[in-house]
Amino acid sequence: MDMKTEVLELETKIINHEAYGNASYNWSPRDFELGSGLGQGKFGHVHVAREKKTGYLVAIKTLFKSQIMKSKCERQVMREIEIQSHLKHPNILQLLTWFHDERRIYLVVEFAAGGELYKHLTNSPKGRFSEAKAAKYIYQVADAVEYCHQNHVIHRDIKPENLLVSLNGDIKLADFGWSVHAPSERRKTMCGTLDYLPPEMINRQVYDVTVDQWCIGVLLYEFLVGKPPFESEGQDRTYARILALDMTYPEHVNAGAKDLISKLLRTVSKERLSLDGVKKHYWVKQYYSPS
Ligand code: ATP
Ligand code: MG
């Protein structure tokens, strides 16, 4: 199937959103007032924008079709759109609608006014989060990813760079570029970021939804320590440390947090704590209970 057919097919699936009223409305760039740039994406740029009729602030991500085709990422991009348009959860960045013209695809996304979580982390005192903040963020990530799994989606690329923060300081999971609809027969694709790669992906073995639990363990460690647990010079060393589960905790890390991390960073994927278990873990509950 070529790009055009896929676009047309997906166009019929444009989602409904209260602020946008009728799903069959033909959106165009003229409906939006473009504001300042928010960041650079792989295939274009991201801007804050105001929808003229409602005054609603959104982010518009522009993708150039020529660049997508040049890097042969048509399928990946369409999958990202398809997956993100079906997920509705308070901690998942919502794709509100999308449209395209000759040269570009425009994704209209919920605006995350707090920006990248990664920046919050590096700007924190000592480059790490307090336990209270880490517990809240990990709860919200676990809740979002649990919802993905319930909808048969594996994210596969959970890390601070793919988490945004809302105006209210809540997590917004973004970037479904690597995510897959969990296949019935398990997969062996190699992807993701080095520091967050689970052992079974390094070994190119079959894997399942529990790769996300591993990544949440790495994420929690990075929240509390300021760097990921297996960080090393060079890919081979990082891989070796991941496979050997070679990690240490600085003294300041609380016993409850260590307990949770150690229940997620399990080489045997079946042994990893469930996401519901993360939300109910005593260390998380000690600091955070959603209202
Ligand atoms: P990459 O693969 O390099 O992450 P990408 O194509 O996935 O690029 P995004 O990560 O979606 O692009 O967007 C690039 C940057 O723009 C983000 O890192 C973030 O800083 C900013 N950004 C994207 N979407 C939003 C949003 N909805 N609200 C606020 N900022 C955003
Ligand atoms: Mg990104």
CSV table of C-alpha atoms and ligand atoms in Angstrom, one decimal:
chain,number,residue,atom,x,y,z
A,1,MET,CA,0.0,0.0,0.0
A,2,ASP,CA,1.5,3.4,-0.9
A,3,MET,CA,1.6,6.4,1.4
A,4,LYS,CA,-1.3,8.1,-0.3
A,5,THR,CA,-3.7,5.2,0.2
A,6,GLU,CA,-2.6,4.8,3.8
A,7,VAL,CA,-3.2,8.5,4.4
A,8,LEU,CA,-6.7,8.3,2.9
A,9,GLU,CA,-7.6,5.2,4.8
A,10,LEU,CA,-6.5,6.8,8.0
A,11,GLU,CA,-8.2,10.1,7.2
A,12,THR,CA,-11.6,8.4,7.7
A,13,LYS,CA,-10.5,7.6,11.3
A,14,ILE,CA,-9.9,11.2,12.4
A,15,ILE,CA,-10.9,11.4,16.0
A,16,ASN,CA,-13.5,13.4,17.6
A,17,HIS,CA,-12.7,15.9,20.3
A,18,GLU,CA,-15.0,18.3,22.2
A,19,ALA,CA,-13.1,21.3,21.2
A,20,TYR,CA,-13.1,20.3,17.6
A,21,GLY,CA,-16.8,19.4,17.2
A,22,ASN,CA,-17.5,17.6,14.0
A,23,ALA,CA,-15.0,15.0,13.1
A,24,SER,CA,-15.7,15.3,9.4
A,25,TYR,CA,-14.6,19.0,9.4
A,26,ASN,CA,-11.8,19.6,6.9
A,27,TRP,CA,-9.0,21.2,8.9
A,28,SER,CA,-6.4,23.3,7.2
A,29,PRO,CA,-3.4,25.4,8.4
A,30,ARG,CA,-5.7,28.5,8.1
A,31,ASP,CA,-7.7,27.3,11.1
A,32,PHE,CA,-4.6,28.0,13.3
A,33,GLU,CA,-2.5,30.9,14.3
A,34,LEU,CA,1.1,29.7,14.5
A,35,GLY,CA,3.1,30.7,17.6
A,36,SER,CA,6.7,30.1,18.6
A,37,GLY,CA,8.7,27.0,17.9
A,38,LEU,CA,8.6,24.2,20.6
A,39,GLY,CA,11.2,21.9,19.2
A,40,GLN,CA,12.5,20.0,16.3
A,41,GLY,CA,11.1,16.7,15.2
A,42,LYS,CA,12.7,14.1,12.9
A,43,PHE,CA,10.6,15.1,9.9
A,44,GLY,CA,9.8,18.7,10.6
A,45,HIS,CA,9.2,21.2,13.4
A,46,VAL,CA,6.8,21.6,16.3
A,47,HIS,CA,5.0,24.9,17.0
A,48,VAL,CA,2.5,26.1,19.6
A,49,ALA,CA,-0.6,27.3,17.8
A,50,ARG,CA,-4.0,28.7,18.6
A,51,GLU,CA,-7.2,27.3,17.0
A,52,LYS,CA,-8.9,30.5,15.8
A,53,LYS,CA,-12.5,29.6,16.6
A,54,THR,CA,-12.1,28.2,20.1
A,55,GLY,CA,-8.9,30.0,21.1
A,56,TYR,CA,-7.7,26.6,22.2
A,57,LEU,CA,-3.9,26.2,22.5
A,58,VAL,CA,-2.4,23.2,20.7
A,59,ALA,CA,0.9,22.0,19.4
A,60,ILE,CA,1.2,21.4,15.7
A,61,LYS,CA,3.8,19.0,14.5
A,62,THR,CA,4.6,19.3,10.8
A,63,LEU,CA,6.0,16.3,8.9
A,64,PHE,CA,7.4,16.7,5.4
A,65,LYS,CA,6.3,13.9,3.2
A,66,SER,CA,9.4,14.0,1.1
A,67,GLN,CA,11.6,13.5,4.2
A,68,ILE,CA,9.4,10.6,5.5
A,69,MET,CA,9.6,8.9,2.1
A,70,LYS,CA,13.4,9.5,1.8
A,71,SER,CA,14.0,7.7,5.1
A,72,LYS,CA,11.4,5.1,4.1
A,73,CYS,CA,9.5,5.7,7.4
A,74,GLU,CA,6.0,5.8,5.9
A,75,ARG,CA,4.8,2.8,7.8
A,76,GLN,CA,6.3,3.9,11.1
A,77,VAL,CA,4.7,7.4,10.8
A,78,MET,CA,1.3,6.1,9.9
A,79,ARG,CA,1.5,3.6,12.7
A,80,GLU,CA,2.4,6.4,15.2
A,81,ILE,CA,-0.6,8.4,14.0
A,82,GLU,CA,-2.9,5.4,14.0
A,83,ILE,CA,-1.9,4.3,17.5
A,84,GLN,CA,-1.8,7.7,19.1
A,85,SER,CA,-5.3,8.6,17.7
A,86,HIS,CA,-6.8,5.7,19.5
A,87,LEU,CA,-5.3,6.3,22.9
A,88,LYS,CA,-7.2,8.6,25.3
A,89,HIS,CA,-5.7,8.9,28.8
A,90,PRO,CA,-5.0,11.8,31.1
A,91,ASN,CA,-1.2,11.0,31.0
A,92,ILE,CA,-0.9,10.4,27.3
A,93,LEU,CA,-0.4,13.3,24.9
A,94,GLN,CA,-3.5,13.3,22.8
A,95,LEU,CA,-3.5,13.5,19.1
A,96,LEU,CA,-6.5,15.8,18.6
A,97,THR,CA,-6.8,15.7,14.9
A,98,TRP,CA,-4.6,15.6,11.8
A,99,PHE,CA,-4.7,16.7,8.2
A,100,HIS,CA,-2.3,17.0,5.2
A,101,ASP,CA,-1.6,18.8,2.0
A,102,GLU,CA,0.6,18.1,-1.0
A,103,ARG,CA,3.9,18.4,0.9
A,104,ARG,CA,3.1,18.0,4.6
A,105,ILE,CA,1.3,16.1,7.3
A,106,TYR,CA,0.1,18.2,10.2
A,107,LEU,CA,-0.5,16.6,13.6
A,108,VAL,CA,-2.6,18.7,16.0
A,109,VAL,CA,-1.5,17.6,19.5
A,110,GLU,CA,-2.5,18.5,23.0
A,111,PHE,CA,-0.1,21.3,24.2
A,112,ALA,CA,2.2,20.3,27.0
A,113,ALA,CA,3.0,23.7,28.5
A,114,GLY,CA,5.6,22.3,31.0
A,115,GLY,CA,7.8,21.1,28.2
A,116,GLU,CA,10.2,18.2,28.4
A,117,LEU,CA,10.5,16.2,31.6
A,118,TYR,CA,14.2,15.8,30.8
A,119,LYS,CA,14.7,19.5,31.3
A,120,HIS,CA,12.9,19.4,34.6
A,121,LEU,CA,15.3,16.6,35.7
A,122,THR,CA,18.5,18.4,34.6
A,123,ASN,CA,17.3,21.7,36.2
A,124,SER,CA,16.4,20.0,39.5
A,125,PRO,CA,18.8,20.5,42.4
A,126,LYS,CA,21.6,17.8,42.1
A,127,GLY,CA,20.0,16.8,38.8
A,128,ARG,CA,17.5,14.5,40.3
A,129,PHE,CA,14.0,14.5,41.6
A,130,SER,CA,12.8,14.3,45.2
A,131,GLU,CA,11.2,11.0,46.2
A,132,ALA,CA,7.8,12.7,46.2
A,133,LYS,CA,8.1,13.9,42.7
A,134,ALA,CA,9.6,10.7,41.4
A,135,ALA,CA,6.8,8.7,43.0
A,136,LYS,CA,4.1,10.9,41.4
A,137,TYR,CA,5.7,10.7,38.0
A,138,ILE,CA,6.3,7.0,38.1
A,139,TYR,CA,2.7,6.4,39.2
A,140,GLN,CA,1.5,8.5,36.2
A,141,VAL,CA,3.8,6.7,33.7
A,142,ALA,CA,2.7,3.3,35.1
A,143,ASP,CA,-0.9,4.3,34.7
A,144,ALA,CA,-0.4,5.5,31.1
A,145,VAL,CA,1.5,2.5,30.1
A,146,GLU,CA,-0.9,0.1,31.8
A,147,TYR,CA,-3.6,1.7,29.7
A,148,CYS,CA,-1.5,1.2,26.5
A,149,HIS,CA,-1.0,-2.5,27.4
A,150,GLN,CA,-4.8,-2.9,28.0
A,151,ASN,CA,-5.1,-1.6,24.4
A,152,HIS,CA,-2.5,-4.0,23.1
A,153,VAL,CA,0.1,-1.3,22.6
A,154,ILE,CA,3.7,-1.7,23.7
A,155,HIS,CA,5.5,1.7,23.9
A,156,ARG,CA,9.1,0.3,23.7
A,157,ASP,CA,10.7,3.7,24.1
A,158,ILE,CA,10.0,5.0,27.6
A,159,LYS,CA,12.7,7.5,28.7
A,160,PRO,CA,12.7,11.1,30.1
A,161,GLU,CA,13.1,12.5,26.6
A,162,ASN,CA,9.7,11.1,25.6
A,163,LEU,CA,7.8,12.4,28.6
A,164,LEU,CA,6.3,15.9,28.5
A,165,VAL,CA,4.8,17.8,31.4
A,166,SER,CA,1.4,19.6,31.3
A,167,LEU,CA,0.7,23.1,32.7
A,168,ASN,CA,-0.4,21.4,35.9
A,169,GLY,CA,2.8,19.4,36.3
A,170,ASP,CA,1.3,16.1,35.2
A,171,ILE,CA,3.1,13.6,32.9
A,172,LYS,CA,2.2,13.3,29.3
A,173,LEU,CA,3.6,10.2,27.6
A,174,ALA,CA,4.6,11.1,24.0
A,175,ASP,CA,6.4,9.7,21.0
A,176,PHE,CA,4.8,6.5,19.9
A,177,GLY,CA,7.2,6.3,17.0
A,178,TRP,CA,8.6,3.0,18.2
A,179,SER,CA,5.4,1.6,19.7
A,180,VAL,CA,3.7,-1.5,18.3
A,181,HIS,CA,0.3,-3.1,18.5
A,182,ALA,CA,1.3,-6.0,20.6
A,183,PRO,CA,1.4,-8.9,18.1
A,184,SER,CA,-0.1,-12.2,18.8
A,185,GLU,CA,3.2,-13.9,17.8
A,186,ARG,CA,5.9,-12.1,19.7
A,187,ARG,CA,8.4,-10.0,18.0
A,188,LYS,CA,12.1,-9.6,17.7
A,189,THR,CA,12.6,-6.1,16.4
A,190,MET,CA,15.6,-4.2,17.8
A,191,CYS,CA,14.9,-0.7,18.7
A,192,GLY,CA,14.9,1.8,21.6
A,193,THR,CA,17.7,3.6,23.3
A,194,LEU,CA,20.8,1.9,24.7
A,195,ASP,CA,20.6,2.8,28.3
A,196,TYR,CA,17.0,1.7,28.5
A,197,LEU,CA,17.3,-1.6,26.5
A,198,PRO,CA,16.0,-4.6,28.3
A,199,PRO,CA,18.2,-7.8,28.2
A,200,GLU,CA,15.9,-9.7,25.9
A,201,MET,CA,16.2,-7.0,23.3
A,202,ILE,CA,20.0,-6.9,23.5
A,203,ASN,CA,19.9,-10.7,23.0
A,204,ARG,CA,17.4,-10.2,20.2
A,205,GLN,CA,15.1,-12.7,21.8
A,206,VAL,CA,11.4,-12.6,21.6
A,207,TYR,CA,9.9,-10.0,23.9
A,208,ASP,CA,6.5,-8.9,25.1
A,209,VAL,CA,4.8,-6.0,27.0
A,210,THR,CA,7.1,-6.5,30.0
A,211,VAL,CA,9.9,-4.6,28.2
A,212,ASP,CA,8.0,-1.5,29.3
A,213,GLN,CA,8.2,-2.5,32.9
A,214,TRP,CA,12.0,-2.8,32.6
A,215,CYS,CA,12.2,0.7,31.1
A,216,ILE,CA,10.1,2.0,34.0
A,217,GLY,CA,12.6,0.6,36.4
A,218,VAL,CA,15.4,2.3,34.6
A,219,LEU,CA,13.4,5.5,34.5
A,220,LEU,CA,12.8,5.5,38.3
A,221,TYR,CA,16.5,5.0,38.9
A,222,GLU,CA,17.3,7.9,36.6
A,223,PHE,CA,14.7,10.1,38.4
A,224,LEU,CA,16.2,9.4,41.8
A,225,VAL,CA,19.9,9.3,40.8
A,226,GLY,CA,20.1,11.7,37.9
A,227,LYS,CA,21.6,9.1,35.5
A,228,PRO,CA,20.5,5.7,34.2
A,229,PRO,CA,21.8,2.6,36.2
A,230,PHE,CA,23.9,1.0,33.4
A,231,GLU,CA,25.5,4.1,31.9
A,232,SER,CA,29.0,3.4,30.6
A,233,GLU,CA,31.4,4.6,27.9
A,234,GLY,CA,30.5,2.7,24.8
A,235,GLN,CA,27.7,0.5,23.7
A,236,ASP,CA,29.4,-2.9,24.5
A,237,ARG,CA,30.1,-1.9,28.1
A,238,THR,CA,26.5,-0.7,28.6
A,239,TYR,CA,25.2,-4.0,27.1
A,240,ALA,CA,27.5,-6.0,29.3
A,241,ARG,CA,26.3,-4.2,32.4
A,242,ILE,CA,22.6,-4.6,31.5
A,243,LEU,CA,23.1,-8.3,30.9
A,244,ALA,CA,25.0,-8.8,34.2
A,245,LEU,CA,22.5,-6.5,36.0
A,246,ASP,CA,25.6,-4.7,37.1
A,247,MET,CA,24.3,-1.7,39.1
A,248,THR,CA,24.7,0.0,42.4
A,249,TYR,CA,22.6,2.5,44.3
A,250,PRO,CA,24.0,5.7,45.8
A,251,GLU,CA,23.5,6.0,49.5
A,252,HIS,CA,20.7,8.5,49.3
A,253,VAL,CA,18.3,6.2,47.5
A,254,ASN,CA,15.6,5.1,50.0
A,255,ALA,CA,15.1,1.3,50.7
A,256,GLY,CA,11.5,1.4,49.5
A,257,ALA,CA,12.5,2.9,46.1
A,258,LYS,CA,15.3,0.3,45.8
A,259,ASP,CA,12.7,-2.5,46.5
A,260,LEU,CA,10.5,-1.2,43.6
A,261,ILE,CA,13.4,-0.7,41.2
A,262,SER,CA,14.7,-4.2,41.9
A,263,LYS,CA,11.3,-5.7,41.3
A,264,LEU,CA,11.2,-4.1,37.8
A,265,LEU,CA,14.8,-4.7,36.8
A,266,ARG,CA,14.5,-8.4,36.5
A,267,THR,CA,16.3,-10.3,33.8
A,268,VAL,CA,13.6,-12.9,33.6
A,269,SER,CA,10.8,-10.8,32.1
A,270,LYS,CA,8.0,-12.8,33.7
A,271,GLU,CA,9.2,-11.9,37.2
A,272,ARG,CA,8.9,-8.1,36.6
A,273,LEU,CA,6.3,-6.4,38.8
A,274,SER,CA,3.0,-5.7,37.1
A,275,LEU,CA,2.1,-2.0,36.4
A,276,ASP,CA,-0.8,-2.3,38.8
A,277,GLY,CA,1.8,-3.6,41.3
A,278,VAL,CA,3.9,-0.4,40.6
A,279,LYS,CA,0.9,1.8,41.3
A,280,LYS,CA,0.2,-0.1,44.5
A,281,HIS,CA,3.8,-0.4,45.7
A,282,TYR,CA,4.2,0.9,49.3
A,283,TRP,CA,6.9,3.4,48.4
A,284,VAL,CA,4.7,4.9,45.7
A,285,LYS,CA,1.7,5.0,48.0
A,286,GLN,CA,3.7,6.6,50.7
A,287,TYR,CA,4.3,9.6,48.5
A,288,TYR,CA,1.4,9.7,46.0
A,289,SER,CA,-2.2,8.8,45.9
A,290,PRO,CA,-4.2,10.2,43.0
A,291,SER,CA,-7.2,12.3,44.0
B,1,ATP,P1,12.6,12.9,18.1
B,1,ATP,O1,12.6,11.6,17.4
B,1,ATP,O2,13.9,13.6,17.9
B,1,ATP,O3,12.2,12.8,19.5
B,1,ATP,P2,10.1,13.6,17.0
B,1,ATP,O4,9.9,13.7,15.6
B,1,ATP,O5,9.6,12.5,17.8
B,1,ATP,O6,11.6,13.8,17.3
B,1,ATP,P3,8.8,15.1,19.0
B,1,ATP,O7,9.7,14.5,20.1
B,1,ATP,O8,7.4,14.8,19.0
B,1,ATP,O9,9.5,14.9,17.6
B,1,ATP,O10,8.9,16.7,19.1
B,1,ATP,C1,10.1,17.4,19.2
B,1,ATP,C2,10.2,18.3,20.4
B,1,ATP,O11,9.1,19.3,20.4
B,1,ATP,C3,9.9,17.6,21.7
B,1,ATP,O12,11.1,17.1,22.2
B,1,ATP,C4,9.3,18.7,22.6
B,1,ATP,O13,10.4,19.5,23.1
B,1,ATP,C5,8.6,19.5,21.6
B,1,ATP,N1,7.1,19.1,21.6
B,1,ATP,C6,6.6,18.2,20.8
B,1,ATP,N2,5.3,18.0,21.1
B,1,ATP,C7,5.0,18.9,22.0
B,1,ATP,C8,3.8,19.3,22.7
B,1,ATP,N3,2.6,18.7,22.4
B,1,ATP,N4,3.8,20.2,23.6
B,1,ATP,C9,5.0,20.8,23.9
B,1,ATP,N5,6.1,20.6,23.3
B,1,ATP,C10,6.2,19.6,22.4
B,2,MG,MG,10.6,12.8,20.4
